[in-house]
Short mmCIF file of C-alpha atoms in Angstrom, two decimals:
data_model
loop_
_atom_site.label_atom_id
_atom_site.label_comp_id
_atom_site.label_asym_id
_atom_site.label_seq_id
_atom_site.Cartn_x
_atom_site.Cartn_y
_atom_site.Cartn_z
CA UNK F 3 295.84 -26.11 -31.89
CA UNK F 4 293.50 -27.15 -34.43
CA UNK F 5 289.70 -26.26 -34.50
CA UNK F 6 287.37 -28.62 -33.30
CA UNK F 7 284.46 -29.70 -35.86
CA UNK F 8 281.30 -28.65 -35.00
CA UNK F 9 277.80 -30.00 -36.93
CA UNK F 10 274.48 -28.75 -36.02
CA UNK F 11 271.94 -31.46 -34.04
CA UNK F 12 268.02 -31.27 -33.58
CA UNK F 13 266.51 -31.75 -30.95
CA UNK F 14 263.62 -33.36 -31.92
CA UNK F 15 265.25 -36.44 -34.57
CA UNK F 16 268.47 -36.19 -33.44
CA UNK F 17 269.74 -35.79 -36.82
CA UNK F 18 273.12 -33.63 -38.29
CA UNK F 19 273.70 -30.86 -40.47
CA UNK F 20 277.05 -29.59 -41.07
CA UNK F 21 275.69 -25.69 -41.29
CA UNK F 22 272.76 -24.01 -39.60
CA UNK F 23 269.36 -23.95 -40.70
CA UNK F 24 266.09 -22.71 -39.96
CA UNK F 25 264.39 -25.87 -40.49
CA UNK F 26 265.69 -29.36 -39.77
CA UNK F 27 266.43 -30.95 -43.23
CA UNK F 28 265.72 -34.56 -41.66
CA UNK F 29 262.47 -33.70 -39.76
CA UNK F 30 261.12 -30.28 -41.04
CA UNK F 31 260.79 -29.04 -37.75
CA UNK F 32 261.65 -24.82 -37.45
CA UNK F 33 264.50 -23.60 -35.22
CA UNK F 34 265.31 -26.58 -33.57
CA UNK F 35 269.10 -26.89 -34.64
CA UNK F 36 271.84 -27.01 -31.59
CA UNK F 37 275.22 -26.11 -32.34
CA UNK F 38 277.82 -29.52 -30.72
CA UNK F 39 280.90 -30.90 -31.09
CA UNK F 40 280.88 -33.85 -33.84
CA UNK F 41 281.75 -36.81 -31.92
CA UNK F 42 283.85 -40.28 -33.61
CA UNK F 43 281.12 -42.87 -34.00
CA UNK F 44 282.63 -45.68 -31.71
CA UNK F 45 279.99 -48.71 -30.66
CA UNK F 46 279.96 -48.68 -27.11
CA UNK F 47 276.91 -50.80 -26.61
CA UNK F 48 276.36 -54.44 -25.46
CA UNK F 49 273.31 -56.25 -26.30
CA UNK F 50 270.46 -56.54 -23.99
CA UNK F 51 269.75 -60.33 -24.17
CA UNK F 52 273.03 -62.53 -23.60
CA UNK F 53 271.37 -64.76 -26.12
CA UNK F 54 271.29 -62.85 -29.65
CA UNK F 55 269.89 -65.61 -31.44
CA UNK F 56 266.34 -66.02 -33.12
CA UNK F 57 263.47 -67.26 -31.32
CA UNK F 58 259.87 -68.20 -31.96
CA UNK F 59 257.74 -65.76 -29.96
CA UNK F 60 255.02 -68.42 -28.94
CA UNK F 61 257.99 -70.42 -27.39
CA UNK F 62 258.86 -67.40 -25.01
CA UNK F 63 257.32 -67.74 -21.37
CA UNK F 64 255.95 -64.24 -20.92
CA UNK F 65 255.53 -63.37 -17.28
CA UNK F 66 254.44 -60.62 -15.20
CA UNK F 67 257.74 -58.37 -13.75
CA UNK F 68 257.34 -57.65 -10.26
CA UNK F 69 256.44 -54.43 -9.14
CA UNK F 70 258.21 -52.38 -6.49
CA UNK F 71 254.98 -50.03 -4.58
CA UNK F 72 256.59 -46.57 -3.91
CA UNK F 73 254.29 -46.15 -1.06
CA UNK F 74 252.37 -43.22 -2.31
CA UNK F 75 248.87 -44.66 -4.28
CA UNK F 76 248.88 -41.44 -6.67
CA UNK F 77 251.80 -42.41 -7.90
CA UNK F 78 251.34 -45.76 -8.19
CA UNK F 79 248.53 -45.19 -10.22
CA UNK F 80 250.03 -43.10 -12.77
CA UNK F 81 252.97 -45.51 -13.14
CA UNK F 82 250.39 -48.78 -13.53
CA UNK F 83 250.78 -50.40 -9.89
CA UNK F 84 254.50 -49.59 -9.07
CA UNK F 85 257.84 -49.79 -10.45
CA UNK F 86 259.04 -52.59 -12.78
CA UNK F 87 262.11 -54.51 -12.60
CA UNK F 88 264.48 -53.11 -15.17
CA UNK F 89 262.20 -50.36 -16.25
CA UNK F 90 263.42 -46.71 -17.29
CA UNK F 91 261.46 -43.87 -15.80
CA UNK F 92 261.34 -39.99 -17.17
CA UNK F 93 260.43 -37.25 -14.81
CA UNK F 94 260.06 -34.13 -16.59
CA UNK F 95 258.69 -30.74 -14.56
CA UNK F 96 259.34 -27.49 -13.92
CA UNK F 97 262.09 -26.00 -12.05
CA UNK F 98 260.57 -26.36 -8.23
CA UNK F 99 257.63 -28.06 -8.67
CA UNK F 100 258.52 -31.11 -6.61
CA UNK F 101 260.44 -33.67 -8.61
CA UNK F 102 263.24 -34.28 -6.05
CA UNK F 103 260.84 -34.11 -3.04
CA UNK F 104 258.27 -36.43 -4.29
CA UNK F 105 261.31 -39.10 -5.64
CA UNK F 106 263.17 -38.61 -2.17
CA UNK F 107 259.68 -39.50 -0.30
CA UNK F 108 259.27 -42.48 -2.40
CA UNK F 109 262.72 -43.82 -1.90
CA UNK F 110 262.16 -43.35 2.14
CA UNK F 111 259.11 -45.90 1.68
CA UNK F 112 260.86 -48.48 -0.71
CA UNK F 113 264.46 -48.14 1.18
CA UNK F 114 262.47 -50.54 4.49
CA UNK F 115 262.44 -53.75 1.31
CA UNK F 116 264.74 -52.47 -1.28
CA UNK F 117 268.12 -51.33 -1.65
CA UNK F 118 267.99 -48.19 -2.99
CA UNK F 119 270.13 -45.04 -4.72
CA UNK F 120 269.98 -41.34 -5.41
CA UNK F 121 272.51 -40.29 -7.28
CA UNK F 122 272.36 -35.94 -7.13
CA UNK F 123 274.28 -34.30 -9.86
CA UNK F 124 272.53 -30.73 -9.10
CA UNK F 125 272.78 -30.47 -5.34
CA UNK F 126 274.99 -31.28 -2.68
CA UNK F 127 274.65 -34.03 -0.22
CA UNK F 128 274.21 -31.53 2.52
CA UNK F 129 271.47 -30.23 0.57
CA UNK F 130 269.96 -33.29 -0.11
CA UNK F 131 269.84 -34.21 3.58
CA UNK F 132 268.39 -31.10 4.66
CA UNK F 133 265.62 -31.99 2.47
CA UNK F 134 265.24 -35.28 4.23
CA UNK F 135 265.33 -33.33 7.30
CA UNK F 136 262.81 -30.51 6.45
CA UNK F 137 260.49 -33.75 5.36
CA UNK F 138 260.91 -35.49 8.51
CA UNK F 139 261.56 -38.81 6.49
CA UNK F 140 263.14 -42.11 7.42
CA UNK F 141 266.29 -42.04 5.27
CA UNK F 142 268.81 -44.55 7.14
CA UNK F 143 268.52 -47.18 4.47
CA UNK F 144 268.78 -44.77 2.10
CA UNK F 145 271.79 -44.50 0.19
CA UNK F 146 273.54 -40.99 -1.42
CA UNK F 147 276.21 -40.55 -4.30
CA UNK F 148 276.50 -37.06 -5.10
CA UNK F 149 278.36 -37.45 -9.05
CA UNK F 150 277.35 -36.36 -12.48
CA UNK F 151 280.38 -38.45 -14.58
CA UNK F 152 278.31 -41.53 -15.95
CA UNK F 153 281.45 -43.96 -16.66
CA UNK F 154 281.69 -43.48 -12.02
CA UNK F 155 278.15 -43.77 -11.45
CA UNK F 156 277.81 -46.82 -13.63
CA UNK F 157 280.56 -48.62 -11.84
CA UNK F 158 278.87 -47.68 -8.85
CA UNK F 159 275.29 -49.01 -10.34
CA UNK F 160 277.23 -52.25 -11.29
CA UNK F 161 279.17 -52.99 -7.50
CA UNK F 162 276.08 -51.96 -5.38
CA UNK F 163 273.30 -53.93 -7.81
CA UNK F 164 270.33 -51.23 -6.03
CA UNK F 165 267.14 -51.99 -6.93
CA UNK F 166 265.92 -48.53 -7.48
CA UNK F 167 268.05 -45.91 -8.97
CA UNK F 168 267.56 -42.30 -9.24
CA UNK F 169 269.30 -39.59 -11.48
CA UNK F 170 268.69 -36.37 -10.89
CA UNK F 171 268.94 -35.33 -13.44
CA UNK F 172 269.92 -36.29 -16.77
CA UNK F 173 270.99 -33.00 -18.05
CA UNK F 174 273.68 -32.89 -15.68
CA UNK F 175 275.61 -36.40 -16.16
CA UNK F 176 278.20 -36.50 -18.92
CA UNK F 177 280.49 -39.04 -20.47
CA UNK F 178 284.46 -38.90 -21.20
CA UNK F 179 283.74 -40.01 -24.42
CA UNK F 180 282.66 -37.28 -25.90
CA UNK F 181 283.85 -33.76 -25.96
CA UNK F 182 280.86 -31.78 -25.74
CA UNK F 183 279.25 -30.28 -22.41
CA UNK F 184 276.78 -31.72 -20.09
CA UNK F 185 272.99 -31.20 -21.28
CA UNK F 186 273.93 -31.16 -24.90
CA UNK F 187 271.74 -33.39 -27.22
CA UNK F 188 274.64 -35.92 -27.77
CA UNK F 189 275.35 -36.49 -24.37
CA UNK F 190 271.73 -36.69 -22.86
CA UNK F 191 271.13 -38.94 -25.68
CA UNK F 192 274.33 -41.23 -24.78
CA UNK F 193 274.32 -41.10 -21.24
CA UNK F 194 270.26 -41.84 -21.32
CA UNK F 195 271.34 -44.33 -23.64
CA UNK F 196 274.01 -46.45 -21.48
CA UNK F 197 271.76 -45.70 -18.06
CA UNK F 198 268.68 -47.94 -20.22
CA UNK F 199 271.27 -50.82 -21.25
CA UNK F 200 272.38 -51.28 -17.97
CA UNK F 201 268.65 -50.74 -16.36
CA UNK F 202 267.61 -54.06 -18.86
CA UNK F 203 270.79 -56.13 -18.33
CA UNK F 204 271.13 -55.36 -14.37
CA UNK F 205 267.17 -55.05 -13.84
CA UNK F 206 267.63 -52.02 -11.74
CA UNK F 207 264.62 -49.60 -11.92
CA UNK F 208 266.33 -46.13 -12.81
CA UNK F 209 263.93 -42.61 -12.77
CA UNK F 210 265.70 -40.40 -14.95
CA UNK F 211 264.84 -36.84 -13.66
CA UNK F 212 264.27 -34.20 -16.70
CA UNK F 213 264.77 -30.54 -17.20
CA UNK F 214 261.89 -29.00 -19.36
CA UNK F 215 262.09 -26.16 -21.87
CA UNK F 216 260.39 -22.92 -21.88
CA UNK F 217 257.42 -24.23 -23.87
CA UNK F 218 256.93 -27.64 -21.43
CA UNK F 219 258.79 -29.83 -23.35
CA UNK F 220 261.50 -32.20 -22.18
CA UNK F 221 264.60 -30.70 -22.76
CA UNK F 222 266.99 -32.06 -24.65
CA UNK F 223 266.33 -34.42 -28.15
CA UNK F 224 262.99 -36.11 -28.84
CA UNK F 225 264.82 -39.70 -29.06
CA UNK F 226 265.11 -39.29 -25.48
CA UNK F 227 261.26 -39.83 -24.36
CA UNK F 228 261.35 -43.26 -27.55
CA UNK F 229 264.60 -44.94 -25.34
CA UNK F 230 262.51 -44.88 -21.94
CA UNK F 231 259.55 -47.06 -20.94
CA UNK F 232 257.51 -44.77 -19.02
CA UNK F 233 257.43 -40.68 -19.68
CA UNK F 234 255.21 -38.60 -16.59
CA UNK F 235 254.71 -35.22 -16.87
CA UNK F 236 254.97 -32.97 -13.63
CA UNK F 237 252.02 -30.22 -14.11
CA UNK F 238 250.51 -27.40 -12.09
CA UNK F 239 250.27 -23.81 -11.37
CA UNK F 240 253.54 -22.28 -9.45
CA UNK F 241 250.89 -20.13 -7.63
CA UNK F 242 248.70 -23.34 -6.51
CA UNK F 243 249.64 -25.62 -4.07
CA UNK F 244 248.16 -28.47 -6.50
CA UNK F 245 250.30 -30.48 -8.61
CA UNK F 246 249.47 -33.71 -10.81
CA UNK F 247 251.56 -35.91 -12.43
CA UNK F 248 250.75 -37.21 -15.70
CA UNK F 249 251.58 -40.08 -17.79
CA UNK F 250 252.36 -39.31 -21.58
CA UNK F 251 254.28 -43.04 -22.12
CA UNK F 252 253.84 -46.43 -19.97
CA UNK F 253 254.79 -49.80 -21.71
CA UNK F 254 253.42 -51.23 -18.04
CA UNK F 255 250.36 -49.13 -17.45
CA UNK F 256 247.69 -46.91 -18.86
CA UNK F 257 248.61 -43.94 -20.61
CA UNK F 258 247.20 -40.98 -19.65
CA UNK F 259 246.89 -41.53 -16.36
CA UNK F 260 246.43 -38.80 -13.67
CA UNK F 261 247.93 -38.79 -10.14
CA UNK F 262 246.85 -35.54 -8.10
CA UNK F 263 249.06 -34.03 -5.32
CA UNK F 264 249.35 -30.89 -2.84
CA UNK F 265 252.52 -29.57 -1.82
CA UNK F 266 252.48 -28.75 2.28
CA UNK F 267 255.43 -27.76 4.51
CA UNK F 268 256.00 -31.82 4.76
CA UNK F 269 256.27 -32.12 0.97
CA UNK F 270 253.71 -33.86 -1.11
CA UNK F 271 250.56 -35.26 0.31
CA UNK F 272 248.28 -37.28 -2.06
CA UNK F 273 244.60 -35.91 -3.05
CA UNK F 274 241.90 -38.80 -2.47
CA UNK F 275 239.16 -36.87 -3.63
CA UNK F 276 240.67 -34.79 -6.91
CA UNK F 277 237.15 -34.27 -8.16
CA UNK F 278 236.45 -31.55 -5.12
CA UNK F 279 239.44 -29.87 -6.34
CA UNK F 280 237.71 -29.02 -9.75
CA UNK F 281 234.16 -28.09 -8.08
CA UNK F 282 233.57 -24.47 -7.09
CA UNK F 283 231.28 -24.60 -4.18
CA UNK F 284 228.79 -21.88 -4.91
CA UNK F 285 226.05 -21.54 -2.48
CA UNK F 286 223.30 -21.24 -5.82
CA UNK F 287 223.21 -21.83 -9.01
CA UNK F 288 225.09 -19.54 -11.43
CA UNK F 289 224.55 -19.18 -15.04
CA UNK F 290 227.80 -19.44 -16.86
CA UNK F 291 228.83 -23.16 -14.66
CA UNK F 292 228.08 -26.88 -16.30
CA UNK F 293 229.83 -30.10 -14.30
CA UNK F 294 231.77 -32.65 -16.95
CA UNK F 295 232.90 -35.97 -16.16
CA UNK F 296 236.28 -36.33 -17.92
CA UNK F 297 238.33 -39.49 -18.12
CA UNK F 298 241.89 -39.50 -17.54
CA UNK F 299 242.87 -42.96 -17.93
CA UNK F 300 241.00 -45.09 -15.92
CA UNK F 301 239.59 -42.54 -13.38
CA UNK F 302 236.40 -40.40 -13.98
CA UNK F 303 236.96 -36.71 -12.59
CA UNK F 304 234.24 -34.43 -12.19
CA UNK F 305 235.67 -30.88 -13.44
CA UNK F 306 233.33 -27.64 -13.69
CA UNK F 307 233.33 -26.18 -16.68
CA UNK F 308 232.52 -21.94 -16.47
CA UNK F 309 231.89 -19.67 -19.45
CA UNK F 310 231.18 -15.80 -19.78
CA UNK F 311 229.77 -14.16 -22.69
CA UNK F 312 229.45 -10.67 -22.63
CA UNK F 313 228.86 -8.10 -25.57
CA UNK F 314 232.03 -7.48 -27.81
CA UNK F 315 233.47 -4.19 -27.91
CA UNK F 316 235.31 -4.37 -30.69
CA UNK F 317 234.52 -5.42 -34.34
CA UNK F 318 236.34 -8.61 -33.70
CA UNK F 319 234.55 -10.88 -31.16
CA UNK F 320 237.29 -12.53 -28.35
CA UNK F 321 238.01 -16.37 -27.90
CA UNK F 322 239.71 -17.25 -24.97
CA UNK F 323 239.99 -20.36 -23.63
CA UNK F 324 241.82 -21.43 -20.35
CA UNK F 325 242.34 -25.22 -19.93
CA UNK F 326 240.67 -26.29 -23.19
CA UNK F 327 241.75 -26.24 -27.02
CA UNK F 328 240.65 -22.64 -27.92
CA UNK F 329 240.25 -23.49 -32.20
CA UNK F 330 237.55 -26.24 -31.11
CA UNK F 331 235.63 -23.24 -29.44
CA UNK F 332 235.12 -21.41 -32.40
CA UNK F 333 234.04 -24.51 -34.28
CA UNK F 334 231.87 -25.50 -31.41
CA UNK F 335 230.17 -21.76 -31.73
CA UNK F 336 229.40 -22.08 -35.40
CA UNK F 337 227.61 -25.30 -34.54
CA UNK F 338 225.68 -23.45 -32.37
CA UNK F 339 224.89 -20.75 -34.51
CA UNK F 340 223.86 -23.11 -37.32
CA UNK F 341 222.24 -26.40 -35.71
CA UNK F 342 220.91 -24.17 -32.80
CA UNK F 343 220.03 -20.67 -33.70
CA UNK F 344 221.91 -19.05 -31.01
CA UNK F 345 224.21 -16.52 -32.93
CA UNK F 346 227.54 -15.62 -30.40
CA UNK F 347 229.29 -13.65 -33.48
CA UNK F 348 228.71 -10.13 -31.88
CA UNK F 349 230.01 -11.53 -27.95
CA UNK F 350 232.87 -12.35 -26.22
CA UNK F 351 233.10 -15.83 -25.14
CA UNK F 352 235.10 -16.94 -22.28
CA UNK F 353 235.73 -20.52 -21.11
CA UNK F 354 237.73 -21.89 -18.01
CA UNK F 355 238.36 -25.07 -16.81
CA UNK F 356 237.96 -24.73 -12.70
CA UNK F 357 241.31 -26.00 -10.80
CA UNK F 358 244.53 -25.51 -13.57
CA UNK F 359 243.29 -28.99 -15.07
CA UNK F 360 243.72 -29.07 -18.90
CA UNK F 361 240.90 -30.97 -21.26
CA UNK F 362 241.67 -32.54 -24.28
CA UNK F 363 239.39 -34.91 -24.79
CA UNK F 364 236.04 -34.01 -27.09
CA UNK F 365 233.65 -35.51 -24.28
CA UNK F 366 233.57 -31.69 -23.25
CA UNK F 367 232.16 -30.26 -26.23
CA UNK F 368 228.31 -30.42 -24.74
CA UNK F 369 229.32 -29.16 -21.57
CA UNK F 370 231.42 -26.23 -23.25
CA UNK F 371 228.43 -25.25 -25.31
CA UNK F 372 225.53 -25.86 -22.34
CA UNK F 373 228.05 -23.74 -20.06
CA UNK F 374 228.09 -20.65 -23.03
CA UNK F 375 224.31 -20.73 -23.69
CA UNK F 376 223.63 -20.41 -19.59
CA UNK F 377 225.90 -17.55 -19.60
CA UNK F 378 224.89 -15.82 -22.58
CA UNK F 379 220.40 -16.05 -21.34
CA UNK F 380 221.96 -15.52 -17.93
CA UNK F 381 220.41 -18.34 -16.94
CA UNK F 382 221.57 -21.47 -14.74
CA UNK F 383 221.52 -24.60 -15.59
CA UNK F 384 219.68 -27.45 -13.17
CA UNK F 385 221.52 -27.72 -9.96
CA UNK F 386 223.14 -31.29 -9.49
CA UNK F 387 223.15 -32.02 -12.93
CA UNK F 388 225.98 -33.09 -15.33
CA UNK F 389 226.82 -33.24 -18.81
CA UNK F 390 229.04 -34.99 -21.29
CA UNK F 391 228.82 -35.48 -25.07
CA UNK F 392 231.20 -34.93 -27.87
CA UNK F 393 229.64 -32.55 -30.87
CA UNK F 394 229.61 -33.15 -34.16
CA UNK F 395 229.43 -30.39 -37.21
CA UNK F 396 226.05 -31.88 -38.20
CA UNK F 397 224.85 -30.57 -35.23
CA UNK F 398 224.75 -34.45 -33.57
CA UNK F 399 225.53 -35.52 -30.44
CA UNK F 400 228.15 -38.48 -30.29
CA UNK F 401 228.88 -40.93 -27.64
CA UNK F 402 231.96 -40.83 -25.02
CA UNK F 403 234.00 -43.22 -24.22
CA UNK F 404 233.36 -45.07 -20.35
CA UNK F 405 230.04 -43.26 -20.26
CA UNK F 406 228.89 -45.82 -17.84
CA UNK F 407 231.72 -45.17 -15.56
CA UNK F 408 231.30 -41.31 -15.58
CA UNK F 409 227.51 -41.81 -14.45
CA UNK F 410 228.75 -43.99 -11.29
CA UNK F 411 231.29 -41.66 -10.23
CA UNK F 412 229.27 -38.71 -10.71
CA UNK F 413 226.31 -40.32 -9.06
CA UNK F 414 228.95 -41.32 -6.36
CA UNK F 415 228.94 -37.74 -5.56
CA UNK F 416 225.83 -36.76 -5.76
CA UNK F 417 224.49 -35.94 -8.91
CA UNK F 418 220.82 -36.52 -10.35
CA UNK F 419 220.20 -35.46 -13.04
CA UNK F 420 222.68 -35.88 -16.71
CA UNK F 421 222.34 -34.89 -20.40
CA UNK F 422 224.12 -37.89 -21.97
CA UNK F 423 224.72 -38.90 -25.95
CA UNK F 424 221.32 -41.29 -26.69
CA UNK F 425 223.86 -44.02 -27.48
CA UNK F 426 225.66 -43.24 -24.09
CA UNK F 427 221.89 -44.78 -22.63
CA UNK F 428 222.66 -46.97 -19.63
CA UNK F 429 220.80 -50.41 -20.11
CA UNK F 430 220.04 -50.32 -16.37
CA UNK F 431 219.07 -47.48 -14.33
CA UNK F 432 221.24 -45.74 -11.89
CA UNK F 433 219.79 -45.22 -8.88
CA UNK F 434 219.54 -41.91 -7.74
CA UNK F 435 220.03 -40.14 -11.40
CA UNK F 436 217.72 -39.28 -13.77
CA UNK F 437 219.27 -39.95 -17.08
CA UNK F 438 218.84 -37.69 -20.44
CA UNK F 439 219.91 -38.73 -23.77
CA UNK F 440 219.42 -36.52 -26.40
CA UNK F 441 221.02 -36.91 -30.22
CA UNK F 442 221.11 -33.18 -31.57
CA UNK F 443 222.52 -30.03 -29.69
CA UNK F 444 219.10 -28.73 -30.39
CA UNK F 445 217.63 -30.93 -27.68
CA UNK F 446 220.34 -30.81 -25.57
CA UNK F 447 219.56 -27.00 -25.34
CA UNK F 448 215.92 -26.90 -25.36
CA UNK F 449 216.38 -29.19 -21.53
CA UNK F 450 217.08 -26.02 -20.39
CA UNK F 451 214.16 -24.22 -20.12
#
């Protein structure tokens, strides 16, 4: 029997070596080379307009797709107001996080207007039904088809026209034309492939469900996440009942957006407020604590920021950061050394985002460095106050983006008092806050005594 040819595929570009390498020749990415099976290059793809003939864009009637609501608001939000007609959905997460339940409670809801399917390739329909059944939801209209072969479950797609698909997931489907095992880069690139052509032609919503690799990222090659329209992110502690879902990709929303859960014994129930989540209630002030207003997408969250600096006990200082990039620390502490005069080279510093959010936006920067100089003269900052600011190496304080947003929510809640950037200066007053801009960290600093 003769040998079967094998090449070597990364997962990132998708490209082909015939020989391993530490380093992808195509991409230069390290050690992301998969051993598969080299497939025959046979076109197996139709177009996606019936029409393949050149148009003049201004002639084309652009209209808004209707949406599909999924019944639950969070997320809603995260996917831009609901799911689109013909749109491709990826739902990457952890192993047990609450992919399956929170796509089996939003096919309960849609099921009542929509014909809907959930095609399981990792479970059985028994134990797809006792899920139902632990969730006490409404699943009469709702439609089962327990396969993982893509040519079936596209002829099934193609006789029962649903309107909402789901896969679950897409590292278990595999197609008879090629040789290679199920979750390997060339099939969850061809069946994600053939699942989007028929999503456009048909105009049947399909949520691809996605394993995740060790380090977070969606299994399987990169090409997979360019193919789809909208990419969310399942995140959260194991340990915490909190989970959010986050959108990395939407070509029919805001990126970025942030849709905040809790898991409960009746799956997952949406968070209205997610701003309490990321508030410790202390019943004083403590030094060490500073309240941000971050924006994730459109919404303004209200996150607490909490640093300790104690002396260093070694000849090299520690950096740790929890929930925030931990290189922009150490450049935010120079700044303070420098445009400040508050030397941290001989102390530990210690920063934590409250609630298992992560920051990656700069607008923290002020609050990071307000939060370490509290902690470090052990001494609070102004209770009911909040602060937001990116910093600059020059010492300056730049603006944030939204800043008049942030102020309303947090005064929503609240708040009174706010060290903002001085070009961050509200034209109108907000009632109920007292606003203060400052343009160097050395003011910013010197409102605290």
């Amino acid at each position: 029997m003769a040998k079967q040819k094998t090449v070597y595929s990364c997962t990132e570009c998708g490209g082909q070596t015939l020989k391993w390498q530490g380093q992808c020749p195509h991409c230069q990415a390290w050690n992301t080379l998969v051993e598969t099976i080299a497939e025959k290059s046979v076109s197996r793809f139709s177009p996606v307009s019936e029409t393949g003939q050149v148009q003049n864009l201004s002639t084309i009637e652009a209209r808004e797709e209707p949406r599909y609501p999924t019944g639950i608001e969070e997320l809603d939000r995260v996917l831009g107001g609901g799911m689109v007609q013909g749109g491709v959905v990826l739902l990457g997460g952890d192993p047990g996080i609450g992919k399956s339940t929170l796509l089996l409670q939003a096919l309960s809801f849609m099921s009542a207007q929509h014909s809907v399917l959930y095609v399981s390739g990792e479970e059985s329909a028994q134990q797809v039904a006792l899920r139902a059944k632990r969730l006490a939801l409404d699943v009469q209209s709702v439609d089962l088809y327990a396969e993982i072969q893509l040519e079936k479950i596209q002829a099934v797609l193609a006789e029962r026209k649903p309107s909402v698909a789901v896969i679950d997931s897409i590292q278990t489907v595999y197609s008879e034309a090629l040789q290679s095992a199920p979750g390997s880069v060339a099939q969850v690139r061809e069946c994600a492939a053939q699942l989007t052509r028929l999503a456009k032609s048909s105009g049947t919503c399909i949520i691809l469900v996605g394993h995740v690799t060790k380090e977070g990222a969606l299994a399987g090659p990169r090409v997979l996440e360019h193919m789809v329209d909208t990419v969310l992110y399942f995140e959260g502690d194991m340990h915490s009942s909190f989970r959010m879902v986050r959108a990395f990709k939407n070509r029919f929303g805001a990126v970025n957006e942030l849709g905040v859960f809790s898991m409960s014994e009746k799956g997952l129930r949406e968070v209205k407020n997610p701003s309490a989540l990321f508030l410790s209630h202390h019943d004083t002030q403590v030094p060490g604590s500073c309240i941000m207003v971050t924006q994730e997408g459109t919404r303004p969250l209200l996150v607490e920021i909490q640093a300790l600096v104690d002396e260093a006990r070694s000849p090299s200082p520690r950096r740790l950061c929890v929930g925030l990039e931990q290189n922009r620390l150490a450049m935010l502490l120079a700044v303070l050394h420098r445009h400040a005069g508050i030397p941290c080279y001989d102390q530990d510093v210690f920063v934590n985002a409250v609630g298992g959010v992560k920051i990656t936006e700069p607008g923290a920067d002020l609050a990071v460095l307000l939060a370490v100089v509290s902690s470090l003269k052990n001494k609070p900052l102004a209770e009911k106050m909040i602060v937001i600011g990116e910093v600059g190496l020059a010492g300056e304080i730049r603006p944030v983006q939204r800043g008049q947003e942030r102020l309303k929510e947090a005064a929503k809640l609240g708040f009174k008092q706010a060290i903002i950037p001085a070009a961050n200066k509200p034209k109108q007053a907000i009632a109920g806050m007292n606003i203060i801009p400052v343009a160097r960290i050395r003011d910013a600093v010197a409102q605290m005594h």
